[in-house]
PDB file of C-alpha atoms in Angstrom:
ATOM      1  CA  UNK A 233     167.185 176.497-226.425  1.00 80.00           C
ATOM      2  CA  UNK A 234     168.273 173.999-223.116  1.00 95.00           C
ATOM      3  CA  UNK A 235     170.307 177.533-221.417  1.00 97.00           C
ATOM      4  CA  UNK A 236     167.920 181.125-220.280  1.00 98.00           C
ATOM      5  CA  UNK A 237     164.549 180.934-219.298  1.00 98.00           C
ATOM      6  CA  UNK A 238     161.724 178.436-221.030  1.00 98.00           C
ATOM      7  CA  UNK A 239     158.048 179.528-219.801  1.00 98.00           C
ATOM      8  CA  UNK A 240     155.860 176.580-219.105  1.00 98.00           C
ATOM      9  CA  UNK A 241     152.053 178.420-220.168  1.00 98.00           C
ATOM     10  CA  UNK A 242     149.052 176.214-218.854  1.00 98.00           C
ATOM     11  CA  UNK A 243     147.099 174.424-220.929  1.00 98.00           C
ATOM     12  CA  UNK A 244     143.895 175.431-220.158  1.00 97.00           C
ATOM     13  CA  UNK A 245     141.542 172.537-220.040  1.00 96.00           C
ATOM     14  CA  UNK A 246     137.204 173.390-220.077  1.00 90.00           C
ATOM     15  CA  UNK A 247     134.150 171.332-220.094  1.00 87.00           C
ATOM     16  CA  UNK A 248     134.617 170.357-223.390  1.00 88.00           C
ATOM     17  CA  UNK A 249     138.911 169.891-223.364  1.00 93.00           C
ATOM     18  CA  UNK A 250     141.699 172.777-224.399  1.00 97.00           C
ATOM     19  CA  UNK A 251     140.478 176.178-224.937  1.00 97.00           C
ATOM     20  CA  UNK A 252     142.489 176.516-227.453  1.00 97.00           C
ATOM     21  CA  UNK A 253     141.783 180.250-227.850  1.00 97.00           C
ATOM     22  CA  UNK A 254     142.876 180.804-224.110  1.00 97.00           C
ATOM     23  CA  UNK A 255     146.356 178.488-225.239  1.00 98.00           C
ATOM     24  CA  UNK A 256     146.791 180.172-228.053  1.00 98.00           C
ATOM     25  CA  UNK A 257     146.314 183.625-226.253  1.00 98.00           C
ATOM     26  CA  UNK A 258     148.708 182.250-223.676  1.00 98.00           C
ATOM     27  CA  UNK A 259     151.349 181.265-226.317  1.00 98.00           C
ATOM     28  CA  UNK A 260     151.387 184.660-228.151  1.00 98.00           C
ATOM     29  CA  UNK A 261     152.408 186.403-225.133  1.00 97.00           C
ATOM     30  CA  UNK A 262     155.078 184.318-224.456  1.00 98.00           C
ATOM     31  CA  UNK A 263     156.540 185.341-227.748  1.00 97.00           C
ATOM     32  CA  UNK A 264     156.036 188.419-227.941  1.00 97.00           C
ATOM     33  CA  UNK A 265     157.994 188.537-224.245  1.00 97.00           C
ATOM     34  CA  UNK A 266     161.307 186.854-226.735  1.00 96.00           C
ATOM     35  CA  UNK A 267     161.848 183.754-223.779  1.00 98.00           C
ATOM     36  CA  UNK A 268     164.943 181.786-224.618  1.00 98.00           C
ATOM     37  CA  UNK A 269     161.814 179.215-224.738  1.00 98.00           C
ATOM     38  CA  UNK A 270     157.964 176.962-224.667  1.00 98.00           C
ATOM     39  CA  UNK A 271     157.874 173.779-222.542  1.00 98.00           C
ATOM     40  CA  UNK A 272     154.565 173.303-223.443  1.00 98.00           C
ATOM     41  CA  UNK A 273     152.773 169.488-221.512  1.00 98.00           C
ATOM     42  CA  UNK A 274     155.404 169.999-218.891  1.00 96.00           C
ATOM     43  CA  UNK A 275     153.468 169.782-214.713  1.00 95.00           C
ATOM     44  CA  UNK A 276     152.289 172.510-215.550  1.00 96.00           C
ATOM     45  CA  UNK A 277     150.394 171.729-218.729  1.00 97.00           C
ATOM     46  CA  UNK A 278     148.589 169.398-217.552  1.00 97.00           C
ATOM     47  CA  UNK A 279     149.811 166.830-219.607  1.00 97.00           C
ATOM     48  CA  UNK A 280     149.383 163.827-217.583  1.00 95.00           C
ATOM     49  CA  UNK A 281     145.274 164.539-217.894  1.00 96.00           C
ATOM     50  CA  UNK A 282     145.572 165.201-221.981  1.00 97.00           C
ATOM     51  CA  UNK A 283     144.632 162.324-224.584  1.00 97.00           C
ATOM     52  CA  UNK A 284     146.802 161.759-226.040  1.00 98.00           C
ATOM     53  CA  UNK A 285     145.006 163.541-229.977  1.00 98.00           C
ATOM     54  CA  UNK A 286     143.994 166.803-226.930  1.00 98.00           C
ATOM     55  CA  UNK A 287     148.386 166.446-226.749  1.00 98.00           C
ATOM     56  CA  UNK A 288     149.457 166.034-230.067  1.00 98.00           C
ATOM     57  CA  UNK A 289     146.821 169.670-230.706  1.00 98.00           C
ATOM     58  CA  UNK A 290     148.102 171.395-228.173  1.00 98.00           C
ATOM     59  CA  UNK A 291     151.578 170.886-229.796  1.00 98.00           C
ATOM     60  CA  UNK A 292     150.153 172.396-233.273  1.00 98.00           C
ATOM     61  CA  UNK A 293     148.785 175.145-231.931  1.00 98.00           C
ATOM     62  CA  UNK A 294     151.730 176.179-229.538  1.00 98.00           C
ATOM     63  CA  UNK A 295     154.769 175.724-233.265  1.00 98.00           C
ATOM     64  CA  UNK A 296     151.474 177.809-234.738  1.00 98.00           C
ATOM     65  CA  UNK A 297     151.746 181.253-231.908  1.00 98.00           C
ATOM     66  CA  UNK A 298     155.370 180.339-230.386  1.00 98.00           C
ATOM     67  CA  UNK A 299     156.757 183.065-233.123  1.00 96.00           C
ATOM     68  CA  UNK A 300     160.609 180.958-234.082  1.00 95.00           C
ATOM     69  CA  UNK A 301     160.535 180.678-230.576  1.00 97.00           C
ATOM     70  CA  UNK A 302     161.472 176.648-230.115  1.00 98.00           C
ATOM     71  CA  UNK A 303     158.798 174.511-228.124  1.00 98.00           C
ATOM     72  CA  UNK A 304     160.080 171.909-225.875  1.00 98.00           C
ATOM     73  CA  UNK A 305     156.705 169.050-225.334  1.00 98.00           C
ATOM     74  CA  UNK A 306     156.133 167.269-222.977  1.00 98.00           C
ATOM     75  CA  UNK A 307     156.245 163.564-223.910  1.00 98.00           C
ATOM     76  CA  UNK A 308     155.490 161.643-220.338  1.00 97.00           C
ATOM     77  CA  UNK A 309     153.321 158.602-220.001  1.00 97.00           C
ATOM     78  CA  UNK A 310     152.876 155.432-218.032  1.00 97.00           C
ATOM     79  CA  UNK A 311     154.136 153.223-220.755  1.00 98.00           C
ATOM     80  CA  UNK A 312     156.781 152.753-223.197  1.00 98.00           C
ATOM     81  CA  UNK A 313     154.811 152.444-226.257  1.00 98.00           C
ATOM     82  CA  UNK A 314     152.571 155.194-224.942  1.00 98.00           C
ATOM     83  CA  UNK A 315     155.258 157.674-224.449  1.00 98.00           C
ATOM     84  CA  UNK A 316     156.696 156.534-228.652  1.00 98.00           C
ATOM     85  CA  UNK A 317     153.227 157.577-229.778  1.00 98.00           C
ATOM     86  CA  UNK A 318     153.733 160.897-228.615  1.00 98.00           C
ATOM     87  CA  UNK A 319     157.039 161.388-229.307  1.00 98.00           C
ATOM     88  CA  UNK A 320     156.054 160.547-233.085  1.00 98.00           C
ATOM     89  CA  UNK A 321     152.621 162.832-232.798  1.00 98.00           C
ATOM     90  CA  UNK A 322     155.166 166.098-231.283  1.00 98.00           C
ATOM     91  CA  UNK A 323     158.408 165.360-233.944  1.00 98.00           C
ATOM     92  CA  UNK A 324     155.431 165.235-236.490  1.00 98.00           C
ATOM     93  CA  UNK A 325     154.310 168.530-235.224  1.00 98.00           C
ATOM     94  CA  UNK A 326     156.989 170.523-235.464  1.00 98.00           C
ATOM     95  CA  UNK A 327     158.485 170.574-231.537  1.00 98.00           C
ATOM     96  CA  UNK A 328     161.838 171.678-230.958  1.00 98.00           C
ATOM     97  CA  UNK A 329     162.759 169.663-228.224  1.00 98.00           C
ATOM     98  CA  UNK A 330     161.634 166.712-226.056  1.00 98.00           C
ATOM     99  CA  UNK A 331     160.603 167.020-221.998  1.00 98.00           C
ATOM    100  CA  UNK A 332     160.547 163.383-221.138  1.00 98.00           C
ATOM    101  CA  UNK A 333     159.018 162.451-217.134  1.00 97.00           C
ATOM    102  CA  UNK A 334     159.062 158.897-215.348  1.00 97.00           C
ATOM    103  CA  UNK A 335     155.682 158.300-215.271  1.00 95.00           C
ATOM    104  CA  UNK A 336     154.828 155.717-213.564  1.00 94.00           C
ATOM    105  CA  UNK A 337     152.351 153.870-211.535  1.00 93.00           C
ATOM    106  CA  UNK A 338     154.756 150.212-210.146  1.00 95.00           C
ATOM    107  CA  UNK A 339     157.886 151.655-208.922  1.00 94.00           C
ATOM    108  CA  UNK A 340     160.711 151.536-210.871  1.00 96.00           C
ATOM    109  CA  UNK A 341     164.665 150.275-210.797  1.00 96.00           C
ATOM    110  CA  UNK A 342     167.480 152.124-212.258  1.00 97.00           C
ATOM    111  CA  UNK A 343     168.146 149.757-214.917  1.00 98.00           C
ATOM    112  CA  UNK A 344     164.164 149.909-215.385  1.00 98.00           C
ATOM    113  CA  UNK A 345     163.886 154.667-215.841  1.00 98.00           C
ATOM    114  CA  UNK A 346     167.337 154.194-217.847  1.00 98.00           C
ATOM    115  CA  UNK A 347     165.388 151.409-220.283  1.00 98.00           C
ATOM    116  CA  UNK A 348     162.905 153.716-221.036  1.00 98.00           C
ATOM    117  CA  UNK A 349     165.208 157.049-221.506  1.00 98.00           C
ATOM    118  CA  UNK A 350     167.056 154.544-223.910  1.00 98.00           C
ATOM    119  CA  UNK A 351     164.755 153.198-225.847  1.00 98.00           C
ATOM    120  CA  UNK A 352     163.197 156.940-226.462  1.00 98.00           C
ATOM    121  CA  UNK A 353     167.281 157.877-227.871  1.00 98.00           C
ATOM    122  CA  UNK A 354     167.174 155.312-230.259  1.00 98.00           C
ATOM    123  CA  UNK A 355     163.697 156.184-231.618  1.00 98.00           C
ATOM    124  CA  UNK A 356     163.871 160.117-231.286  1.00 97.00           C
ATOM    125  CA  UNK A 357     165.360 162.995-233.741  1.00 97.00           C
ATOM    126  CA  UNK A 358     164.696 165.328-231.733  1.00 98.00           C
ATOM    127  CA  UNK A 359     166.839 166.747-228.053  1.00 98.00           C
ATOM    128  CA  UNK A 360     165.538 165.505-224.832  1.00 98.00           C
ATOM    129  CA  UNK A 361     165.267 167.252-221.866  1.00 98.00           C
ATOM    130  CA  UNK A 362     165.780 164.571-218.773  1.00 98.00           C
ATOM    131  CA  UNK A 363     162.496 165.284-216.122  1.00 96.00           C
ATOM    132  CA  UNK A 364     163.517 164.691-212.866  1.00 96.00           C
ATOM    133  CA  UNK A 365     160.792 165.862-211.238  1.00 93.00           C
ATOM    134  CA  UNK A 366     159.554 163.216-208.229  1.00 93.00           C
ATOM    135  CA  UNK A 367     157.316 165.360-206.644  1.00 89.00           C
ATOM    136  CA  UNK A 368     154.644 163.599-209.642  1.00 91.00           C
ATOM    137  CA  UNK A 369     156.163 161.030-210.877  1.00 92.00           C
ATOM    138  CA  UNK A 370     158.140 159.678-207.687  1.00 90.00           C
ATOM    139  CA  UNK A 371     161.410 158.583-209.525  1.00 94.00           C
ATOM    140  CA  UNK A 372     164.259 158.997-207.930  1.00 93.00           C
ATOM    141  CA  UNK A 373     167.315 159.725-210.038  1.00 96.00           C
ATOM    142  CA  UNK A 374     170.950 159.322-208.439  1.00 95.00           C
ATOM    143  CA  UNK A 375     173.950 160.961-209.471  1.00 96.00           C
ATOM    144  CA  UNK A 376     174.757 157.855-211.328  1.00 97.00           C
ATOM    145  CA  UNK A 377     171.673 157.446-212.912  1.00 98.00           C
ATOM    146  CA  UNK A 378     172.016 160.202-214.241  1.00 98.00           C
ATOM    147  CA  UNK A 379     175.358 160.410-215.405  1.00 98.00           C
ATOM    148  CA  UNK A 380     174.324 156.704-217.040  1.00 98.00           C
ATOM    149  CA  UNK A 381     171.484 158.218-219.056  1.00 98.00           C
ATOM    150  CA  UNK A 382     173.451 161.564-219.775  1.00 98.00           C
ATOM    151  CA  UNK A 383     175.341 159.311-222.200  1.00 98.00           C
ATOM    152  CA  UNK A 384     172.661 158.405-224.169  1.00 98.00           C
ATOM    153  CA  UNK A 385     172.622 159.928-227.749  1.00 96.00           C
ATOM    154  CA  UNK A 386     170.239 162.963-228.250  1.00 97.00           C
ATOM    155  CA  UNK A 387     170.333 163.921-223.680  1.00 98.00           C
ATOM    156  CA  UNK A 388     170.254 168.127-223.903  1.00 98.00           C
ATOM    157  CA  UNK A 389     169.701 169.147-220.932  1.00 98.00           C
ATOM    158  CA  UNK A 390     169.016 167.571-216.976  1.00 98.00           C
ATOM    159  CA  UNK A 391     165.932 169.932-215.392  1.00 97.00           C
ATOM    160  CA  UNK A 392     166.102 168.804-211.709  1.00 96.00           C
ATOM    161  CA  UNK A 393     164.429 169.253-208.886  1.00 95.00           C
ATOM    162  CA  UNK A 394     164.866 172.416-205.946  1.00 95.00           C
ATOM    163  CA  UNK A 395     167.784 172.028-204.767  1.00 94.00           C
ATOM    164  CA  UNK A 396     168.504 174.678-201.473  1.00 93.00           C
ATOM    165  CA  UNK A 397     167.731 178.041-201.018  1.00 94.00           C
ATOM    166  CA  UNK A 398     171.215 177.946-199.292  1.00 95.00           C
ATOM    167  CA  UNK A 399     172.990 179.078-202.249  1.00 96.00           C
ATOM    168  CA  UNK A 400     176.589 177.334-201.482  1.00 96.00           C
ATOM    169  CA  UNK A 401     174.206 174.694-200.580  1.00 97.00           C
ATOM    170  CA  UNK A 402     173.127 174.634-204.567  1.00 96.00           C
ATOM    171  CA  UNK A 403     176.408 175.420-205.293  1.00 97.00           C
ATOM    172  CA  UNK A 404     177.706 172.665-204.116  1.00 97.00           C
ATOM    173  CA  UNK A 405     175.181 169.860-205.644  1.00 96.00           C
ATOM    174  CA  UNK A 406     175.376 171.393-208.832  1.00 97.00           C
ATOM    175  CA  UNK A 407     178.967 171.675-209.800  1.00 97.00           C
ATOM    176  CA  UNK A 408     178.340 167.544-208.274  1.00 97.00           C
ATOM    177  CA  UNK A 409     176.927 166.770-210.740  1.00 97.00           C
ATOM    178  CA  UNK A 410     178.283 168.035-213.103  1.00 97.00           C
ATOM    179  CA  UNK A 411     181.866 166.330-213.629  1.00 97.00           C
ATOM    180  CA  UNK A 412     179.373 163.946-213.630  1.00 97.00           C
ATOM    181  CA  UNK A 413     177.849 165.090-216.913  1.00 97.00           C
ATOM    182  CA  UNK A 414     179.150 165.064-220.187  1.00 97.00           C
ATOM    183  CA  UNK A 415     180.151 168.417-221.403  1.00 96.00           C
ATOM    184  CA  UNK A 416     177.202 169.284-223.673  1.00 96.00           C
ATOM    185  CA  UNK A 417     174.943 168.447-221.166  1.00 98.00           C
ATOM    186  CA  UNK A 418     173.229 171.554-219.976  1.00 98.00           C
ATOM    187  CA  UNK A 419     171.903 171.773-215.809  1.00 98.00           C
ATOM    188  CA  UNK A 420     168.262 173.222-215.695  1.00 98.00           C
ATOM    189  CA  UNK A 421     166.064 174.453-212.847  1.00 97.00           C
ATOM    190  CA  UNK A 422     163.369 174.148-212.262  1.00 94.00           C
ATOM    191  CA  UNK A 423     161.330 175.207-208.769  1.00 92.00           C
ATOM    192  CA  UNK A 424     160.919 179.175-209.183  1.00 96.00           C
ATOM    193  CA  UNK A 425     161.729 180.008-205.592  1.00 96.00           C
ATOM    194  CA  UNK A 426     164.923 178.585-205.700  1.00 96.00           C
ATOM    195  CA  UNK A 427     165.783 179.591-209.362  1.00 97.00           C
ATOM    196  CA  UNK A 428     167.804 182.955-208.842  1.00 98.00           C
ATOM    197  CA  UNK A 429     169.621 181.179-206.426  1.00 98.00           C
ATOM    198  CA  UNK A 430     170.259 178.135-208.291  1.00 98.00           C
ATOM    199  CA  UNK A 431     170.812 180.298-211.654  1.00 98.00           C
ATOM    200  CA  UNK A 432     173.498 182.267-209.797  1.00 98.00           C
ATOM    201  CA  UNK A 433     175.227 179.184-208.242  1.00 97.00           C
ATOM    202  CA  UNK A 434     175.863 177.669-212.148  1.00 97.00           C
ATOM    203  CA  UNK A 435     172.949 176.133-212.825  1.00 98.00           C
ATOM    204  CA  UNK A 436     172.527 176.814-217.127  1.00 98.00           C
ATOM    205  CA  UNK A 437     168.541 177.565-217.202  1.00 97.00           C
ATOM    206  CA  UNK A 438     165.346 177.794-215.877  1.00 98.00           C
ATOM    207  CA  UNK A 439     162.068 175.899-216.688  1.00 97.00           C
ATOM    208  CA  UNK A 440     159.620 177.715-214.866  1.00 97.00           C
ATOM    209  CA  UNK A 441     156.428 177.122-214.300  1.00 96.00           C
ATOM    210  CA  UNK A 442     155.053 181.193-212.997  1.00 96.00           C
ATOM    211  CA  UNK A 443     157.378 182.079-215.799  1.00 97.00           C
ATOM    212  CA  UNK A 444     154.990 180.793-218.102  1.00 97.00           C
ATOM    213  CA  UNK A 445     152.148 182.906-217.068  1.00 96.00           C
ATOM    214  CA  UNK A 446     154.206 186.298-215.603  1.00 97.00           C
ATOM    215  CA  UNK A 447     157.748 185.164-218.134  1.00 97.00           C
ATOM    216  CA  UNK A 448     158.691 189.468-217.378  1.00 97.00           C
ATOM    217  CA  UNK A 449     159.735 189.357-214.794  1.00 97.00           C
ATOM    218  CA  UNK A 450     161.054 185.744-215.045  1.00 98.00           C
ATOM    219  CA  UNK A 451     163.711 187.311-217.761  1.00 98.00           C
ATOM    220  CA  UNK A 452     165.128 189.991-216.146  1.00 98.00           C
ATOM    221  CA  UNK A 453     165.910 187.722-212.983  1.00 98.00           C
ATOM    222  CA  UNK A 454     166.835 185.489-215.606  1.00 98.00           C
ATOM    223  CA  UNK A 455     169.226 188.061-217.471  1.00 98.00           C
ATOM    224  CA  UNK A 456     170.886 189.619-214.681  1.00 98.00           C
ATOM    225  CA  UNK A 457     172.343 186.376-213.200  1.00 98.00           C
ATOM    226  CA  UNK A 458     173.077 184.902-216.465  1.00 96.00           C
ATOM    227  CA  UNK A 459     174.663 187.897-216.887  1.00 97.00           C
ATOM    228  CA  UNK A 460     177.207 187.996-213.863  1.00 97.00           C
ATOM    229  CA  UNK A 461     175.549 189.854-212.122  1.00 98.00           C
ATOM    230  CA  UNK A 462     174.211 187.838-208.666  1.00 97.00           C
ATOM    231  CA  UNK A 463     172.858 190.717-206.559  1.00 97.00           C
ATOM    232  CA  UNK A 464     170.672 192.020-209.012  1.00 98.00           C
ATOM    233  CA  UNK A 465     169.578 188.687-209.441  1.00 98.00           C
ATOM    234  CA  UNK A 466     168.966 188.265-205.844  1.00 98.00           C
ATOM    235  CA  UNK A 467     167.525 191.271-206.157  1.00 98.00           C
ATOM    236  CA  UNK A 468     164.770 190.794-208.250  1.00 98.00           C
ATOM    237  CA  UNK A 469     163.664 187.542-206.914  1.00 98.00           C
ATOM    238  CA  UNK A 470     162.968 189.048-203.021  1.00 97.00           C
ATOM    239  CA  UNK A 471     160.539 191.069-204.252  1.00 97.00           C
ATOM    240  CA  UNK A 472     159.170 188.364-205.658  1.00 97.00           C
ATOM    241  CA  UNK A 473     158.887 186.375-202.448  1.00 97.00           C
ATOM    242  CA  UNK A 474     155.306 187.217-201.648  1.00 97.00           C
ATOM    243  CA  UNK A 475     154.583 185.044-205.101  1.00 97.00           C
ATOM    244  CA  UNK A 476     157.065 182.436-203.799  1.00 97.00           C
ATOM    245  CA  UNK A 477     155.656 182.626-200.008  1.00 96.00           C
ATOM    246  CA  UNK A 478     152.473 181.085-202.683  1.00 96.00           C
ATOM    247  CA  UNK A 479     153.555 178.971-204.650  1.00 95.00           C
ATOM    248  CA  UNK A 480     155.554 177.294-202.038  1.00 94.00           C
ATOM    249  CA  UNK A 481     152.847 176.343-200.413  1.00 94.00           C
ATOM    250  CA  UNK A 482     150.334 175.128-202.681  1.00 94.00           C
ATOM    251  CA  UNK A 483     152.364 174.219-206.240  1.00 92.00           C
ATOM    252  CA  UNK A 484     152.662 176.467-208.933  1.00 94.00           C
ATOM    253  CA  UNK A 485     150.247 174.580-210.524  1.00 96.00           C
ATOM    254  CA  UNK A 486     147.753 176.166-208.729  1.00 96.00           C
ATOM    255  CA  UNK A 487     149.214 179.463-208.601  1.00 96.00           C
ATOM    256  CA  UNK A 488     149.518 180.346-211.921  1.00 96.00           C
ATOM    257  CA  UNK A 489     145.702 178.528-212.626  1.00 97.00           C
ATOM    258  CA  UNK A 490     144.616 181.902-210.375  1.00 96.00           C
ATOM    259  CA  UNK A 491     146.975 184.372-211.771  1.00 97.00           C
ATOM    260  CA  UNK A 492     145.228 183.734-215.257  1.00 96.00           C
ATOM    261  CA  UNK A 493     142.222 183.658-214.320  1.00 95.00           C
ATOM    262  CA  UNK A 494     143.087 187.364-211.780  1.00 95.00           C
ATOM    263  CA  UNK A 495     144.275 188.799-215.471  1.00 96.00           C
ATOM    264  CA  UNK A 496     141.805 187.416-217.384  1.00 95.00           C
ATOM    265  CA  UNK A 497     143.519 185.918-220.067  1.00 96.00           C
ATOM    266  CA  UNK A 498     142.367 182.207-219.093  1.00 96.00           C
ATOM    267  CA  UNK A 499     138.438 181.079-217.717  1.00 94.00           C
ATOM    268  CA  UNK A 500     137.521 179.999-214.643  1.00 93.00           C
ATOM    269  CA  UNK A 501     137.521 177.480-214.125  1.00 94.00           C
ATOM    270  CA  UNK A 502     140.768 176.365-216.311  1.00 96.00           C
ATOM    271  CA  UNK A 503     142.098 173.263-215.388  1.00 97.00           C
ATOM    272  CA  UNK A 504     140.705 169.418-214.834  1.00 96.00           C
ATOM    273  CA  UNK A 505     138.860 167.785-212.416  1.00 94.00           C
ATOM    274  CA  UNK A 506     138.980 165.911-210.356  1.00 95.00           C
ATOM    275  CA  UNK A 507     141.931 169.105-209.705  1.00 95.00           C
ATOM    276  CA  UNK A 508     139.908 171.940-207.830  1.00 93.00           C
ATOM    277  CA  UNK A 509     141.669 175.872-208.330  1.00 93.00           C
ATOM    278  CA  UNK A 510     142.202 177.712-204.514  1.00 94.00           C
ATOM    279  CA  UNK A 511     139.578 179.815-204.102  1.00 93.00           C
ATOM    280  CA  UNK A 512     138.342 182.084-200.768  1.00 95.00           C
ATOM    281  CA  UNK A 513     141.027 182.633-199.220  1.00 95.00           C
ATOM    282  CA  UNK A 514     143.401 181.053-200.992  1.00 94.00           C
ATOM    283  CA  UNK A 515     142.666 182.972-204.565  1.00 95.00           C
ATOM    284  CA  UNK A 516     142.817 186.884-202.984  1.00 96.00           C
ATOM    285  CA  UNK A 517     146.384 185.805-201.231  1.00 97.00           C
ATOM    286  CA  UNK A 518     147.508 184.809-204.710  1.00 96.00           C
ATOM    287  CA  UNK A 519     145.628 188.776-206.317  1.00 95.00           C
ATOM    288  CA  UNK A 520     147.400 190.385-202.825  1.00 96.00           C
ATOM    289  CA  UNK A 521     150.260 188.545-203.342  1.00 96.00           C
ATOM    290  CA  UNK A 522     150.511 190.265-207.450  1.00 96.00           C
ATOM    291  CA  UNK A 523     149.082 193.092-205.782  1.00 95.00           C
ATOM    292  CA  UNK A 524     152.296 194.397-203.582  1.00 95.00           C
ATOM    293  CA  UNK A 525     154.178 192.691-206.655  1.00 95.00           C
ATOM    294  CA  UNK A 526     153.361 195.113-208.614  1.00 93.00           C
ATOM    295  CA  UNK A 527     150.905 193.132-211.181  1.00 91.00           C
ATOM    296  CA  UNK A 528     147.664 193.870-211.837  1.00 79.00           C
ATOM    297  CA  UNK A 529     145.216 192.731-214.390  1.00 73.00           C
ATOM    298  CA  UNK A 530     144.697 193.586-218.170  1.00 57.00           C
TER     299      UNK A 530
END
């Protein structure tokens, strides 16, 4: 479950909380597509905006509708006791693994970040994916910190942030990190626009927000790259450049929201206030990009 394509769906949110019907529909769609795993309650899944009860309910829905696919569950929260409660909820509801970011308000030292992962590793009964996402958490992992955390029991994968669109730069980064990790710990890339080059450069998997709403083109890229057909993987990714251009500008979160609305997979609005979706020319640009890459309404 820690290689291939892990699709991170939106968690559609209404004024009354999670839109359970829309969320279940997104999970059903991913199960049919045969993605390698589902990553619920990641950044695209709005985990930071949901209550403990809402997050537990989202796990129940995801496991019920996953069709047997592995379900990775985001368990990020500022305080360790909150994280442990979320881990317990996820485990009790059938999660296959967890995705753990170091979420913070106060700046954390490396020892404090390590302490979080050590506490969770000592408590958990399911594997842990280290979520390295400095854009949202404001925690930056050094290679030394990654190497230290990777020695803990239960650490299965590291989700690294985008490196570069340059193949040789990514290859060097992945090779450097891999020398510091135990053999069983995989390296997965986030940042959809650079996923193809990162897979070609040696990443084991792709943790993708866009795949949570458009699994088929992302699966095609992943399958080609992991089969060794680098040219085809890069060609398929280049065909999605109109979409990647917008994710670089606006972030994948809001792009996934507009795609879900346009394809009538989620209502409008579907993001938690105060976050607002794209409107006007921003929305029109997403719809135009979808048309240009051949994605039409259902």
